[in-house]
Short mmCIF file of C-alpha atoms in Angstrom, two decimals:
data_model
loop_
_atom_site.label_atom_id
_atom_site.label_comp_id
_atom_site.label_asym_id
_atom_site.label_seq_id
_atom_site.Cartn_x
_atom_site.Cartn_y
_atom_site.Cartn_z
CA UNK A 1 33.73 -4.80 -15.51
CA UNK A 2 32.32 -6.79 -18.40
CA UNK A 3 29.79 -6.24 -21.19
CA UNK A 4 27.39 -8.39 -23.20
CA UNK A 5 26.46 -7.53 -26.77
CA UNK A 6 23.31 -9.19 -28.14
CA UNK A 7 22.04 -8.70 -31.68
CA UNK A 8 18.51 -9.95 -32.38
CA UNK A 9 17.20 -10.89 -35.86
CA UNK A 10 14.51 -8.22 -35.87
CA UNK A 11 17.09 -5.47 -35.41
CA UNK A 12 17.28 -4.94 -31.67
CA UNK A 13 20.83 -4.52 -30.38
CA UNK A 14 21.42 -4.73 -26.63
CA UNK A 15 24.60 -3.69 -24.84
CA UNK A 16 24.55 -4.66 -21.18
CA UNK A 17 27.47 -3.49 -19.07
CA UNK A 18 28.10 -4.55 -15.48
CA UNK A 19 30.73 -3.04 -13.27
CA UNK A 20 31.67 -2.99 -9.62
CA UNK A 21 32.22 0.57 -8.45
CA UNK A 22 32.05 1.78 -4.88
CA UNK A 23 32.86 5.39 -5.65
CA UNK A 24 31.43 8.14 -7.86
CA UNK A 25 34.54 8.41 -10.05
CA UNK A 26 34.12 4.80 -11.19
CA UNK A 27 30.51 5.45 -12.18
CA UNK A 28 31.56 8.50 -14.19
CA UNK A 29 34.14 6.39 -16.02
CA UNK A 30 31.49 3.82 -16.93
CA UNK A 31 29.19 6.58 -18.17
CA UNK A 32 31.98 8.00 -20.36
CA UNK A 33 32.69 4.52 -21.76
CA UNK A 34 29.01 4.05 -22.66
CA UNK A 35 29.04 7.40 -24.43
CA UNK A 36 31.91 6.18 -26.60
CA UNK A 37 30.13 2.86 -27.28
CA UNK A 38 27.01 4.75 -28.38
CA UNK A 39 29.01 7.00 -30.70
CA UNK A 40 30.83 4.02 -32.21
CA UNK A 41 27.56 2.13 -32.81
CA UNK A 42 26.16 5.11 -34.70
CA UNK A 43 29.26 5.12 -36.90
CA UNK A 44 29.08 1.38 -37.58
CA UNK A 45 25.40 1.54 -38.52
CA UNK A 46 25.99 4.59 -40.77
CA UNK A 47 23.24 6.60 -39.12
CA UNK A 48 20.59 3.91 -39.63
CA UNK A 49 19.78 3.54 -35.94
CA UNK A 50 16.13 4.51 -35.45
CA UNK A 51 16.25 4.90 -31.71
CA UNK A 52 18.75 4.74 -28.85
CA UNK A 53 17.61 4.28 -25.26
CA UNK A 54 19.95 4.13 -22.31
CA UNK A 55 18.52 2.94 -19.00
CA UNK A 56 19.85 4.08 -15.62
CA UNK A 57 22.14 1.65 -13.85
CA UNK A 58 20.54 -0.76 -11.38
CA UNK A 59 22.62 -0.82 -8.21
CA UNK A 60 22.79 -4.36 -6.88
CA UNK A 61 23.93 -5.49 -3.46
CA UNK A 62 23.84 -2.07 -1.86
CA UNK A 63 23.45 -1.53 1.87
CA UNK A 64 20.13 0.22 1.13
CA UNK A 65 17.56 -1.47 -1.14
CA UNK A 66 15.99 1.26 -3.24
CA UNK A 67 13.90 -0.92 -5.58
CA UNK A 68 10.30 -1.80 -4.76
CA UNK A 69 7.58 -3.03 -7.15
CA UNK A 70 4.26 -1.30 -7.69
CA UNK A 71 1.02 -3.28 -7.31
CA UNK A 72 0.78 -3.77 -11.07
CA UNK A 73 4.31 -5.15 -11.36
CA UNK A 74 6.43 -2.16 -12.35
CA UNK A 75 9.80 -1.67 -10.68
CA UNK A 76 10.29 1.72 -9.02
CA UNK A 77 13.59 3.08 -7.75
CA UNK A 78 12.97 5.23 -4.69
CA UNK A 79 15.29 7.97 -3.44
CA UNK A 80 15.90 6.06 -0.21
CA UNK A 81 18.97 7.21 1.69
CA UNK A 82 18.60 5.55 5.11
CA UNK A 83 17.38 2.36 6.74
CA UNK A 84 15.55 3.67 9.80
CA UNK A 85 14.15 0.37 11.11
CA UNK A 86 14.48 -3.23 9.95
CA UNK A 87 13.15 -6.08 12.11
CA UNK A 88 11.46 -9.46 11.69
CA UNK A 89 8.36 -10.04 13.78
CA UNK A 90 6.62 -13.43 14.16
CA UNK A 91 4.33 -12.33 11.29
CA UNK A 92 6.42 -10.37 8.79
CA UNK A 93 9.48 -8.32 7.98
CA UNK A 94 9.07 -4.68 9.00
CA UNK A 95 11.10 -1.95 7.36
CA UNK A 96 10.93 1.80 7.75
CA UNK A 97 13.09 3.52 5.15
CA UNK A 98 13.71 7.21 4.68
CA UNK A 99 12.98 8.82 1.30
CA UNK A 100 14.09 12.34 0.44
CA UNK A 101 10.70 12.99 -1.21
CA UNK A 102 8.26 10.99 0.88
CA UNK A 103 9.77 10.95 4.37
CA UNK A 104 9.79 7.67 6.28
CA UNK A 105 8.10 4.79 4.43
CA UNK A 106 6.62 1.72 6.15
CA UNK A 107 7.27 -1.46 4.13
CA UNK A 108 5.80 -4.77 5.31
CA UNK A 109 7.21 -7.96 3.76
CA UNK A 110 8.27 -6.07 0.65
CA UNK A 111 4.97 -4.20 0.22
CA UNK A 112 5.01 -0.40 0.42
CA UNK A 113 2.28 0.39 2.98
CA UNK A 114 2.38 4.08 3.83
CA UNK A 115 4.76 7.03 3.88
CA UNK A 116 4.69 10.20 5.91
CA UNK A 117 3.74 11.98 2.66
CA UNK A 118 0.58 9.89 2.19
CA UNK A 119 -2.12 11.83 4.01
CA UNK A 120 -4.15 11.49 0.78
CA UNK A 121 -4.46 7.73 1.46
CA UNK A 122 -5.70 8.28 5.00
CA UNK A 123 -8.19 10.94 3.96
CA UNK A 124 -9.54 8.79 1.11
CA UNK A 125 -10.12 5.72 3.31
CA UNK A 126 -11.99 7.98 5.75
CA UNK A 127 -14.39 9.32 3.11
CA UNK A 128 -12.36 12.23 1.69
CA UNK A 129 -13.59 14.79 4.19
CA UNK A 130 -17.29 14.25 3.39
CA UNK A 131 -18.19 12.54 6.66
CA UNK A 132 -19.03 13.96 10.09
CA UNK A 133 -17.42 11.75 12.73
CA UNK A 134 -18.54 13.90 15.65
CA UNK A 135 -20.07 11.70 18.37
CA UNK A 136 -19.88 8.57 16.16
CA UNK A 137 -18.88 4.98 16.91
CA UNK A 138 -16.01 3.94 14.61
CA UNK A 139 -14.35 0.56 14.06
CA UNK A 140 -10.94 0.41 12.35
CA UNK A 141 -9.74 -2.95 11.07
CA UNK A 142 -5.96 -2.90 10.67
CA UNK A 143 -4.38 0.53 10.53
CA UNK A 144 -1.34 -0.45 12.60
CA UNK A 145 0.57 2.62 11.39
CA UNK A 146 -1.86 4.75 13.41
CA UNK A 147 -2.60 7.22 10.63
CA UNK A 148 -6.37 6.65 10.44
CA UNK A 149 -6.74 6.63 14.22
CA UNK A 150 -4.78 9.87 14.55
CA UNK A 151 -6.90 11.71 11.98
CA UNK A 152 -10.27 10.44 13.29
CA UNK A 153 -9.52 11.29 16.93
CA UNK A 154 -9.14 14.93 15.81
CA UNK A 155 -12.78 14.85 14.63
CA UNK A 156 -14.28 14.26 18.11
CA UNK A 157 -15.86 10.80 17.72
CA UNK A 158 -17.67 9.14 20.60
CA UNK A 159 -15.37 6.10 20.50
CA UNK A 160 -12.90 4.58 18.04
CA UNK A 161 -11.96 0.92 18.35
CA UNK A 162 -8.95 -0.25 16.35
CA UNK A 163 -8.42 -4.01 15.92
CA UNK A 164 -6.75 -6.15 13.28
CA UNK A 165 -6.11 -9.69 12.21
CA UNK A 166 -2.84 -10.58 13.91
CA UNK A 167 -2.10 -6.91 14.48
CA UNK A 168 1.65 -6.74 14.93
CA UNK A 169 2.86 -5.05 18.11
CA UNK A 170 6.23 -4.53 16.45
CA UNK A 171 4.56 -2.49 13.68
CA UNK A 172 2.99 -0.28 16.32
CA UNK A 173 6.29 0.03 18.19
CA UNK A 174 8.18 0.94 15.02
CA UNK A 175 5.59 3.45 13.84
CA UNK A 176 5.13 5.25 17.14
CA UNK A 177 8.87 5.90 17.17
CA UNK A 178 9.66 6.50 13.50
CA UNK A 179 6.32 7.52 11.86
CA UNK A 180 5.14 10.21 14.25
CA UNK A 181 4.27 12.59 11.41
CA UNK A 182 1.64 9.99 10.49
CA UNK A 183 0.43 8.71 13.86
CA UNK A 184 1.18 11.58 16.22
CA UNK A 185 0.95 10.36 19.81
CA UNK A 186 -2.07 8.03 19.53
CA UNK A 187 0.04 4.86 19.61
CA UNK A 188 1.88 5.90 22.78
CA UNK A 189 -0.98 4.38 24.78
CA UNK A 190 -3.46 1.68 23.75
CA UNK A 191 -6.31 3.65 25.36
CA UNK A 192 -7.21 7.29 25.12
CA UNK A 193 -10.14 9.51 25.96
CA UNK A 194 -12.11 8.41 22.90
CA UNK A 195 -10.22 5.41 21.50
CA UNK A 196 -8.88 1.96 22.28
CA UNK A 197 -6.45 -0.30 20.40
CA UNK A 198 -7.02 -4.05 20.68
CA UNK A 199 -4.06 -6.33 19.96
CA UNK A 200 -6.32 -9.18 18.86
CA UNK A 201 -7.46 -11.14 15.84
CA UNK A 202 -10.24 -9.08 14.29
CA UNK A 203 -12.41 -12.04 13.21
CA UNK A 204 -13.30 -13.29 16.74
CA UNK A 205 -13.80 -9.66 17.79
CA UNK A 206 -16.21 -9.02 14.91
CA UNK A 207 -18.11 -12.23 15.68
CA UNK A 208 -18.36 -11.23 19.34
CA UNK A 209 -19.59 -7.72 18.50
CA UNK A 210 -22.20 -9.19 16.11
CA UNK A 211 -23.43 -11.59 18.80
CA UNK A 212 -23.61 -8.79 21.36
CA UNK A 213 -25.49 -6.57 18.91
CA UNK A 214 -22.86 -3.85 19.03
CA UNK A 215 -23.21 -1.50 16.04
CA UNK A 216 -20.95 1.11 14.46
CA UNK A 217 -21.59 4.21 12.38
CA UNK A 218 -18.40 3.59 10.38
CA UNK A 219 -16.25 0.54 9.70
CA UNK A 220 -12.89 1.26 8.07
CA UNK A 221 -11.08 -1.78 6.67
CA UNK A 222 -7.34 -1.17 6.25
CA UNK A 223 -6.32 -4.82 6.51
CA UNK A 224 -5.30 -5.75 2.97
CA UNK A 225 -5.65 -4.62 -0.62
CA UNK A 226 -7.84 -6.43 -3.14
CA UNK A 227 -5.83 -9.48 -4.32
CA UNK A 228 -4.41 -9.36 -7.84
CA UNK A 229 -5.47 -12.99 -8.35
CA UNK A 230 -8.25 -13.46 -10.89
CA UNK A 231 -9.38 -16.73 -9.28
CA UNK A 232 -11.16 -15.81 -6.05
CA UNK A 233 -12.12 -19.44 -5.39
CA UNK A 234 -8.43 -20.39 -5.31
CA UNK A 235 -7.08 -17.47 -3.29
CA UNK A 236 -7.47 -17.52 0.49
CA UNK A 237 -7.25 -13.72 0.59
CA UNK A 238 -10.55 -13.51 -1.32
CA UNK A 239 -12.20 -15.75 1.28
CA UNK A 240 -10.78 -13.55 4.02
CA UNK A 241 -12.11 -10.40 2.35
CA UNK A 242 -15.60 -11.88 1.93
CA UNK A 243 -15.64 -12.99 5.58
CA UNK A 244 -14.56 -9.55 6.78
CA UNK A 245 -17.18 -7.90 4.57
CA UNK A 246 -19.99 -10.09 5.88
CA UNK A 247 -18.98 -9.66 9.52
CA UNK A 248 -18.55 -5.91 9.03
CA UNK A 249 -22.04 -5.58 7.56
CA UNK A 250 -23.41 -7.34 10.66
CA UNK A 251 -21.93 -4.70 12.97
CA UNK A 252 -22.64 -1.74 10.65
CA UNK A 253 -25.70 0.38 11.39
CA UNK A 254 -28.38 0.46 8.71
CA UNK A 255 -27.32 3.98 7.72
CA UNK A 256 -23.63 3.37 8.37
CA UNK A 257 -20.75 3.33 5.90
CA UNK A 258 -17.91 0.91 5.26
CA UNK A 259 -14.69 2.31 3.81
CA UNK A 260 -11.83 0.28 2.33
CA UNK A 261 -8.98 0.44 -0.13
CA UNK A 262 -9.15 -1.48 -3.39
CA UNK A 263 -5.94 -1.65 -5.36
CA UNK A 264 -4.20 0.27 -8.13
CA UNK A 265 -6.39 1.47 -10.98
CA UNK A 266 -4.52 -0.64 -13.56
CA UNK A 267 -5.68 -3.91 -11.96
CA UNK A 268 -9.10 -3.68 -13.57
CA UNK A 269 -9.84 -7.44 -13.53
CA UNK A 270 -9.15 -7.75 -9.82
CA UNK A 271 -11.25 -4.68 -9.00
CA UNK A 272 -14.13 -6.00 -11.12
CA UNK A 273 -13.97 -9.30 -9.25
CA UNK A 274 -14.08 -7.47 -5.93
CA UNK A 275 -17.18 -5.61 -7.00
CA UNK A 276 -18.76 -8.93 -7.97
CA UNK A 277 -18.09 -10.24 -4.46
CA UNK A 278 -20.20 -7.42 -3.06
CA UNK A 279 -23.28 -9.02 -4.62
CA UNK A 280 -22.64 -12.23 -2.67
CA UNK A 281 -22.91 -10.82 0.83
CA UNK A 282 -25.63 -11.88 3.25
CA UNK A 283 -27.36 -8.51 2.81
CA UNK A 284 -27.73 -6.37 -0.33
CA UNK A 285 -25.28 -3.48 -0.55
CA UNK A 286 -24.47 -0.56 -2.81
CA UNK A 287 -21.11 1.06 -3.38
CA UNK A 288 -19.21 3.94 -4.89
CA UNK A 289 -15.51 4.30 -5.62
CA UNK A 290 -12.94 7.05 -5.84
CA UNK A 291 -9.49 7.15 -7.42
CA UNK A 292 -6.77 8.98 -5.50
CA UNK A 293 -3.08 9.64 -6.16
CA UNK A 294 -1.06 8.33 -3.21
CA UNK A 295 2.39 9.98 -3.42
CA UNK A 296 4.69 7.15 -2.34
CA UNK A 297 2.75 4.50 -4.30
CA UNK A 298 3.56 6.30 -7.57
CA UNK A 299 0.27 5.03 -8.98
CA UNK A 300 -3.44 5.85 -8.74
CA UNK A 301 -5.27 3.92 -6.01
CA UNK A 302 -8.97 2.99 -5.84
CA UNK A 303 -11.01 3.37 -2.64
CA UNK A 304 -14.52 2.01 -1.97
CA UNK A 305 -17.46 3.24 0.06
CA UNK A 306 -20.03 0.50 0.76
CA UNK A 307 -23.40 0.80 2.49
CA UNK A 308 -26.44 -1.37 3.11
CA UNK A 309 -29.10 -1.06 0.46
CA UNK A 310 -32.19 0.62 1.80
CA UNK A 311 -35.23 -1.60 1.42
CA UNK A 312 -38.82 -0.42 1.17
CA UNK A 313 -40.91 -1.30 4.20
#
């Protein structure tokens, strides 16, 4: 064990203690030592300390990584107690970790995607229960965890087509085994009575559907969140989002709706930029947004509903 003591000119005093302990008794000993240090500091400063704040220990190098950042850059320690699945696909690293609070959590390349607790996310990106999917044609972009597909199939649509940009078969394989509370049995087969899953790049598929004149009542984009970059001209993800938006509008019926996630509510600049992009599409659109608490994200998340602006004939 060793400790660093730093005293700053403006009065801040930092005591940073690092220790290697692989058992609970060692951690208790460190905690007792810090208690004594805190008491001694109060004596030395003759009661002139305005505030004392002790932060929980960060556990480094553990078998299980419990630390994952939020979208707005805050570090969250999850109550993860098991690595359920950890594989590298040709596209990304895929982890499914078990949380005592949130159940199994899907994490793709370090980004928390969805937990078994997060039905609120799925409901929000489907319109928060305000839509009637009975007998409707639905296109899902992304959604490899199967949550959206599973919930929509319950609502008796005419047909649901799920396709994504480089949709990862390994994500599907991992989720259908370890995220069944989210996806049920819809990923067991790529075709069902009222749905099909296409393992294809969504951009050529969208272009083909537009050329064929195929139209959908609903398009649900679950591909990627709004980028945090404030320079859309310099970020390829912004170009991708604009392309997907334009192609989606071409296959969306005149009275159809397009649902998508935005990002966390704190990223106001990025969300404003996204809304500006909506004015640049090939056809005029209108939109509304909703803020929803997604349990495993530990932050409020913004969802968009977009539709074609009705023009007077």
